[in-house]
């Protein structure tokens, strides 16, 4: 093993010349390269690396917030199905077992501990709810649904996180949520500018941000890092704002610009680049749980990518963030709108929907509908307000000043909103198209049935002949409808409209969904989250803690526009803090609040509260301009610091929470793939339009235009931490796994791009090996190759080392290896 480590160290020198960490080493084509360097088994080296990576892989869990999983999936079931017999509320405690506190759950009852965190099969609770032991089956009257059992198994497997303590299982006090005290919480306070704090080196700050950063460093006795070199800065800034590497021409122009404001000019150029909108659209789509593929059962004929392109245009034009929020929730209700803005409604229009089998009884369908409302509530709350509003569906929020009544006041807005396809032309103009499409759909259904007819006997053959004639007739009619109807193929946007939904009985065991256009409804509280158990009706309105006095009620239609306005007006201090923190996180790799979608009690506190407060106040004063925010952050001395390691600072602040250096970050999968295409010289620069399959080897468009499906995510995206498009993506957590290494090793995409890069080198550099190596380093790393790197390349690119495969093949293997190197995948 020592010999393997030594060999791999030599390979490390070839692939990662800049401060490589062994534990995060990326070595594509390892088997082939190792075979050429030493006479050992390539397979053994791959296994050696896999084992090394396995020990360093990040642990998996049910979510980034296990307590939230418990509150949404576990506690409601315990309260609804178990507390009657196993809590402080029970008239007679059964089996000596209480399930209403964590301590009681771990202690167990007469049969022993109810659960063993992390050990599913050793937990009596799981044994009981699985119903496989005839002597231990709980709840006694009816087995829990398999999905619920799976939730409990997942919860225990992940350590059974449970925030309860003491007698929290007892009924809440009649006083309910204390909104007066709740309004005093830090994130609900109006932001204000602060006086600049005293610092030791008044010459270091370049923006107001820096005074607050330096003051914290002074308090901790830490030093700042020196300014990053120009090559590092342009690479960092270009990836941050455009998601692409700088071209060699852009890099050289910046390096030779001796003007005092060269860096400011760089930032302005990047903010004006059309690539800026593409890069920052993907940032937003994570939060909006965007998908390109709508389930067939939804019956939508719209083009989801219209929402993606609308977001892109909004970012590119620097639409004020408060307007950006309002248009996504209610652009159709805003007086200053147009049909071109309809795709903005895709934030809600592309919400996940669940299959509703209407042959089932009403209570089951009510539950499915309530789950959809909860998902939309969660997306709105986390994305715009950084609050886990969905936790109040079954009871008052256990941590934040959000009542169950608040939840149903907002849920009424969603219950009065229907997902629908909307044309981008006036309704009167689209009506003939609608009728033509309905007729065409009927013809296509009839054709499908006819094409299935056939058989072996004569009667069947005759029927098939008749069907064939009928098919020809229908096909001609279908073709005529499509060609003779003006605008038949015009696009529809995934959107929403005003319509209240009621779930009604349709016979003894059937259900129907009754949408009532133009009508709004207020929802009753669902006691313990059960829609079949109704409490008092709550008027539609905003959450009380963010309303000035009592809960602000909505009067206009569904209340969508009033909700959108409340988010950026009454909720403005909070929603502004949330987006400022999100943008900061994208630039520094970590937010000032490192729970970007939870600014409540269970979220983290800001590392620099005065800085966040000051920056938020100025952001609002600057017209909610995101480009202003980028400038303010990127022109700061804090952002321009080197990522060099300082042992003394690291010992005092190992997580770099005080920002004594820039964090080194791995490129997101989109930027990595796009950079590979850019280096190979075949990146398709066309913007917008329908998505393409990323598995298609001929697809060279930017990754943002790749197909995103909720049911089958592309392997490259899945392996490299792309978020689940079915839920709000709070943040991406970079993982290092063996499967990533195997993907780089065997990827057809990377192999193809290595070949393309080799052909590009041949075209532009001829046969000169030295020129090729230098040019490859310029395209991939934005720098010249060192003498050692040239020596390694010369030693490797020899046809005799590859069993007669030839020098061309050696070049392709070499370039494939460079694509997988740390220096290419990371930005300093």
PDB file of C-alpha atoms in Angstrom, residues 25-31 42-43 45-47 49-50 53 672 719-720 737-748 750-751 816:
ATOM      1  CA  UNK A  25      -8.046  14.000  -5.268  1.00  0.00           C
ATOM      2  CA  UNK A  26      -9.693  13.749  -8.692  1.00  0.00           C
ATOM      3  CA  UNK A  27      -7.870  11.336 -11.025  1.00  0.00           C
ATOM      4  CA  UNK A  28      -9.697  10.435 -14.227  1.00  0.00           C
ATOM      5  CA  UNK A  29      -8.277   7.804 -16.531  1.00  0.00           C
ATOM      6  CA  UNK A  30      -6.368   6.547 -13.505  1.00  0.00           C
ATOM      7  CA  UNK A  31      -6.113   2.980 -14.706  1.00  0.00           C
ATOM      8  CA  UNK A  42      -4.590  -0.258 -12.449  1.00  0.00           C
ATOM      9  CA  UNK A  43      -7.589  -1.925 -10.884  1.00  0.00           C
ATOM     10  CA  UNK A  45      -5.067   1.605  -7.608  1.00  0.00           C
ATOM     11  CA  UNK A  46      -8.682   2.441  -8.395  1.00  0.00           C
ATOM     12  CA  UNK A  47      -9.770   0.287  -5.445  1.00  0.00           C
ATOM     13  CA  UNK A  49      -8.552   5.405  -4.139  1.00  0.00           C
ATOM     14  CA  UNK A  50     -12.150   4.292  -3.740  1.00  0.00           C
ATOM     15  CA  UNK A  53     -12.570   8.383  -0.715  1.00  0.00           C
ATOM     16  CA  UNK A 672     -17.671  22.345 -14.585  1.00  0.00           C
ATOM     17  CA  UNK A 719     -23.654  12.534  -8.962  1.00  0.00           C
ATOM     18  CA  UNK A 720     -22.482  16.118  -8.505  1.00  0.00           C
ATOM     19  CA  UNK A 737     -17.826  10.135  -3.372  1.00  0.00           C
ATOM     20  CA  UNK A 738     -16.220   7.162  -5.156  1.00  0.00           C
ATOM     21  CA  UNK A 739     -18.929   7.208  -7.827  1.00  0.00           C
ATOM     22  CA  UNK A 740     -17.798  10.681  -8.873  1.00  0.00           C
ATOM     23  CA  UNK A 741     -14.321   9.329  -9.535  1.00  0.00           C
ATOM     24  CA  UNK A 742     -15.721   6.421 -11.523  1.00  0.00           C
ATOM     25  CA  UNK A 743     -17.861   8.797 -13.556  1.00  0.00           C
ATOM     26  CA  UNK A 744     -14.857  10.906 -14.535  1.00  0.00           C
ATOM     27  CA  UNK A 745     -12.948   7.742 -15.353  1.00  0.00           C
ATOM     28  CA  UNK A 746     -15.625   6.273 -17.620  1.00  0.00           C
ATOM     29  CA  UNK A 747     -17.670   9.237 -18.839  1.00  0.00           C
ATOM     30  CA  UNK A 748     -18.353   9.174 -22.578  1.00  0.00           C
ATOM     31  CA  UNK A 750     -15.479  13.673 -20.926  1.00  0.00           C
ATOM     32  CA  UNK A 751     -13.767  11.225 -23.261  1.00  0.00           C
ATOM     33  CA  UNK A 816      -8.847  13.536 -20.111  1.00  0.00           C
TER      34      UNK A 816
END
